[in-house]
Amino acid sequence: MIVDRDHGVRSALGAYFSGVGFSAFEAATRDEALSIIGKEAPSLIIIDLQLDNYDGFMVISELRQLSDAPIIVTAADYDEIDKISALEGGADDYIHKNCKPRELLAHVRARLRRYNLQREATAASEVTWSDAIVGRALDPSRAFKFDAFIYPGLGYDLKTHDGKEISLSARELSFLRLLAENAQQHVPFEEIALHIYRGQENVERRTSVMVSRLRSKLEPHTQTHPIIVCKPNVGYKLNVAVKSAA
């Protein structure tokens, strides 16, 4: 996602990254950026500090609360204090706005490599963590089905009954497995916090954003709306029966 108030900059970067194989989302304002985070879950964010009506550092902090994707800050003036503030506020990188597109691309690819390695390591440790917190392993190889969907076990893809693949992030899949293991029961926010977010803050807000993304991925393929329901001050559950697919 490219966050910049300058339409020309957004369009140029969007066209460049699209040309090298990326899907680019563009946001001119803080509100547009937060909306895209909730709907599209971009894998990386490029943001200019100069945004209309909002402090760029505050927006970085808000984005970080809602996403663990890498954040690269672009700044017209390279200022050491601004760089420190941006990095301490949640950004992962800080570069001059006038750098060549190929240099920015190199930063993007480097950050994505690190992010993907970290995500793989997190996914690999989920079973051990769930044993300690939930009292049983949420086996990623265990296949299950619910409504119009089948999880064949292993990987990040859910499938519909007609074979269409629905790509999920490691966290989204872990959350679905947690709901599936507690079919027709609300999973408490405390358990979601420990199992999915490992004690991070703003769990209810983060989970709400993730559930919105999951609904947007799942509900076009089912008549069950909402397929994931929330009971305030209690937790979340799948609104359908879950069966073993083995």
XYZ file of C-alpha atoms in Angstrom:
246
model
C 0.000 0.000 0.000
C 1.247 3.480 -0.937
C 0.160 6.298 1.388
C 0.929 9.758 0.001
C -1.125 12.932 -0.369
C 0.502 13.638 -3.758
C -1.568 11.977 -6.485
C 1.340 12.071 -8.930
C 3.654 10.245 -6.535
C 1.019 7.613 -5.734
C 0.242 7.000 -9.381
C 3.895 6.795 -10.412
C 4.822 4.377 -7.630
C 1.652 2.365 -8.159
C 2.409 1.969 -11.856
C 6.041 1.071 -11.163
C 5.266 -1.609 -8.586
C 2.435 -3.013 -10.696
C 4.923 -3.291 -13.535
C 7.234 -5.502 -11.463
C 4.509 -7.850 -10.280
C 2.986 -6.245 -7.175
C -0.646 -5.335 -6.537
C -0.563 -1.711 -5.389
C -3.235 -0.051 -3.253
C -3.182 3.751 -3.013
C -4.291 5.974 -0.134
C -4.224 9.771 -0.022
C -5.324 10.156 3.591
C -5.090 8.502 6.967
C -8.737 7.364 6.758
C -8.204 5.761 3.349
C -5.111 3.965 4.645
C -6.942 2.542 7.672
C -9.818 1.427 5.448
C -7.466 -0.433 3.094
C -5.709 -2.086 6.047
C -9.046 -3.463 7.209
C -10.222 -4.678 3.803
C -7.112 -5.753 1.906
C -4.396 -6.554 4.501
C -1.464 -5.276 2.376
C 1.814 -7.127 2.871
C 3.870 -3.896 3.034
C 3.205 -0.181 3.531
C 5.066 2.782 2.010
C 4.067 6.023 3.721
C 5.078 9.673 3.413
C 5.217 11.570 6.703
C 3.428 14.607 5.247
C -0.296 13.809 5.339
C -3.115 16.356 5.306
C -4.749 16.999 8.706
C -2.878 14.223 10.504
C 0.529 13.772 12.060
C 2.439 11.172 10.064
C 4.005 9.651 13.175
C 0.558 9.129 14.703
C -0.656 7.422 11.522
C 2.365 5.095 11.571
C 1.483 4.126 15.133
C -2.145 3.463 14.162
C -1.117 1.328 11.200
C 1.248 -0.654 13.387
C -1.533 -1.403 15.859
C -3.617 -2.913 13.055
C -0.958 -4.697 11.005
C 2.406 -6.372 11.440
C 3.328 -5.703 7.794
C 6.627 -3.855 7.182
C 6.308 -0.057 7.085
C 8.741 1.979 4.957
C 8.729 5.733 5.559
C 9.645 8.104 2.728
C 10.678 11.646 3.670
C 11.468 14.654 1.489
C 14.012 15.860 4.047
C 16.253 13.312 5.737
C 16.049 14.301 9.403
C 17.686 12.151 12.072
C 15.138 13.043 14.751
C 12.252 12.238 12.396
C 13.908 8.945 11.491
C 14.269 7.945 15.138
C 10.668 8.973 15.879
C 9.357 6.987 12.912
C 11.311 3.846 13.803
C 10.342 4.055 17.464
C 6.713 4.578 16.420
C 6.553 1.308 14.507
C 8.227 1.870 11.129
C 10.797 -0.619 9.845
C 12.694 1.558 7.378
C 13.238 5.247 6.571
C 14.522 6.448 3.205
C 14.759 9.647 1.179
C 11.678 10.273 -0.931
C 13.752 11.240 -3.958
C 15.551 7.902 -4.175
C 15.369 5.999 -7.459
C 12.454 3.563 -7.840
C 14.886 0.662 -8.104
C 16.396 1.559 -4.731
C 12.939 1.693 -3.162
C 12.144 -1.658 -4.782
C 15.289 -3.141 -3.234
C 14.166 -1.940 0.209
C 10.690 -3.388 -0.379
C 12.009 -6.790 -1.394
C 14.459 -6.904 1.516
C 11.738 -6.063 4.027
C 9.357 -8.620 2.538
C 12.028 -11.333 2.706
C 12.539 -10.677 6.415
C 8.809 -10.438 7.052
C 8.071 -13.733 5.297
C 10.862 -15.522 7.155
C 9.493 -14.219 10.444
C 5.971 -15.277 9.498
C 7.134 -18.791 8.649
C 8.930 -19.034 11.986
C 5.801 -17.853 13.798
C 3.620 -20.402 12.000
C 6.055 -23.195 12.840
C 5.857 -22.402 16.553
C 2.068 -22.171 16.787
C 1.467 -25.793 17.796
C 3.925 -25.642 20.711
C 2.409 -22.360 21.888
C -1.138 -23.698 21.716
C -0.166 -26.712 23.840
C 1.028 -24.402 26.595
C -1.872 -21.962 26.471
C -4.944 -23.865 25.317
C -3.986 -27.207 26.813
C -4.012 -29.073 23.497
C -2.305 -28.793 20.131
C -4.190 -27.185 17.252
C -2.744 -29.581 14.728
C -2.110 -27.699 11.441
C -2.301 -31.015 9.567
C -5.824 -31.758 10.831
C -8.389 -31.399 8.047
C -11.850 -30.008 8.761
C -14.848 -28.669 6.882
C -17.535 -26.128 7.660
C -20.359 -24.711 5.564
C -19.026 -24.400 1.985
C -15.368 -24.756 2.968
C -12.749 -27.448 3.425
C -9.373 -27.036 5.101
C -7.266 -29.932 3.732
C -4.529 -29.550 6.342
C -1.117 -27.873 6.107
C -0.535 -24.660 4.160
C -2.458 -21.397 4.198
C -5.191 -22.228 1.674
C -8.822 -22.923 2.437
C -10.891 -24.475 -0.347
C -14.534 -24.267 -1.310
C -16.430 -27.452 -2.136
C -15.982 -26.705 -5.845
C -12.196 -26.486 -5.464
C -11.658 -22.719 -5.392
C -8.690 -21.774 -3.190
C -8.977 -18.950 -0.660
C -5.590 -17.708 0.482
C -5.258 -17.017 4.207
C -2.461 -15.537 6.262
C -0.856 -17.672 8.964
C -2.692 -15.671 11.639
C -6.061 -15.922 9.878
C -5.666 -19.670 9.529
C -4.595 -20.059 13.153
C -7.676 -18.086 14.216
C -9.982 -20.261 12.086
C -8.421 -23.416 13.547
C -9.016 -22.060 17.036
C -12.686 -21.395 16.220
C -13.033 -24.815 14.569
C -11.648 -26.581 17.650
C -14.330 -24.794 19.683
C -17.190 -25.232 17.219
C -20.449 -23.505 18.190
C -18.805 -22.081 21.313
C -17.517 -18.562 21.784
C -13.732 -18.428 22.099
C -12.980 -15.873 24.840
C -11.001 -12.751 24.012
C -8.440 -13.804 26.611
C -7.760 -17.043 24.752
C -7.542 -15.216 21.427
C -5.087 -12.772 22.991
C -2.819 -15.523 24.278
C -3.063 -17.963 21.395
C -3.213 -15.632 18.384
C -1.567 -12.410 19.563
C 0.710 -13.712 22.318
C -0.036 -10.995 24.798
C 0.023 -8.023 22.386
C -2.149 -4.990 23.083
C -5.347 -3.822 21.323
C -6.471 -7.426 20.804
C -10.178 -6.673 20.390
C -9.477 -4.031 17.731
C -6.946 -6.249 15.926
C -9.323 -9.208 15.997
C -12.193 -7.085 14.695
C -10.089 -6.041 11.694
C -8.999 -9.638 11.048
C -12.579 -10.924 11.265
C -13.687 -8.266 8.769
C -11.020 -9.521 6.357
C -12.047 -13.143 6.877
C -15.708 -12.351 6.321
C -14.858 -10.552 3.073
C -12.957 -13.655 1.917
C -15.498 -16.275 3.030
C -18.962 -14.764 2.746
C -19.044 -14.428 -1.078
C -19.035 -18.264 -1.123
C -21.750 -18.928 1.480
C -25.302 -17.973 2.398
C -24.350 -17.788 6.085
C -23.909 -14.126 7.031
C -22.135 -13.460 9.281
C -20.141 -16.669 9.193
C -18.118 -15.511 12.215
C -20.106 -13.914 15.025
C -19.002 -11.807 17.960
C -20.639 -11.660 21.375
C -19.583 -8.397 23.057
C -17.409 -8.880 26.121
C -17.320 -12.636 25.459
C -15.591 -13.632 22.218
C -15.995 -15.057 18.698
C -17.392 -18.282 17.249
C -18.058 -19.883 13.871
C -21.751 -19.574 13.062
C -21.824 -23.015 11.407
C -21.191 -26.644 12.324
C -17.652 -28.005 11.925
C -16.874 -31.588 10.901
C -13.730 -33.610 10.391
C -12.719 -33.802 6.734
C -10.587 -36.906 7.239
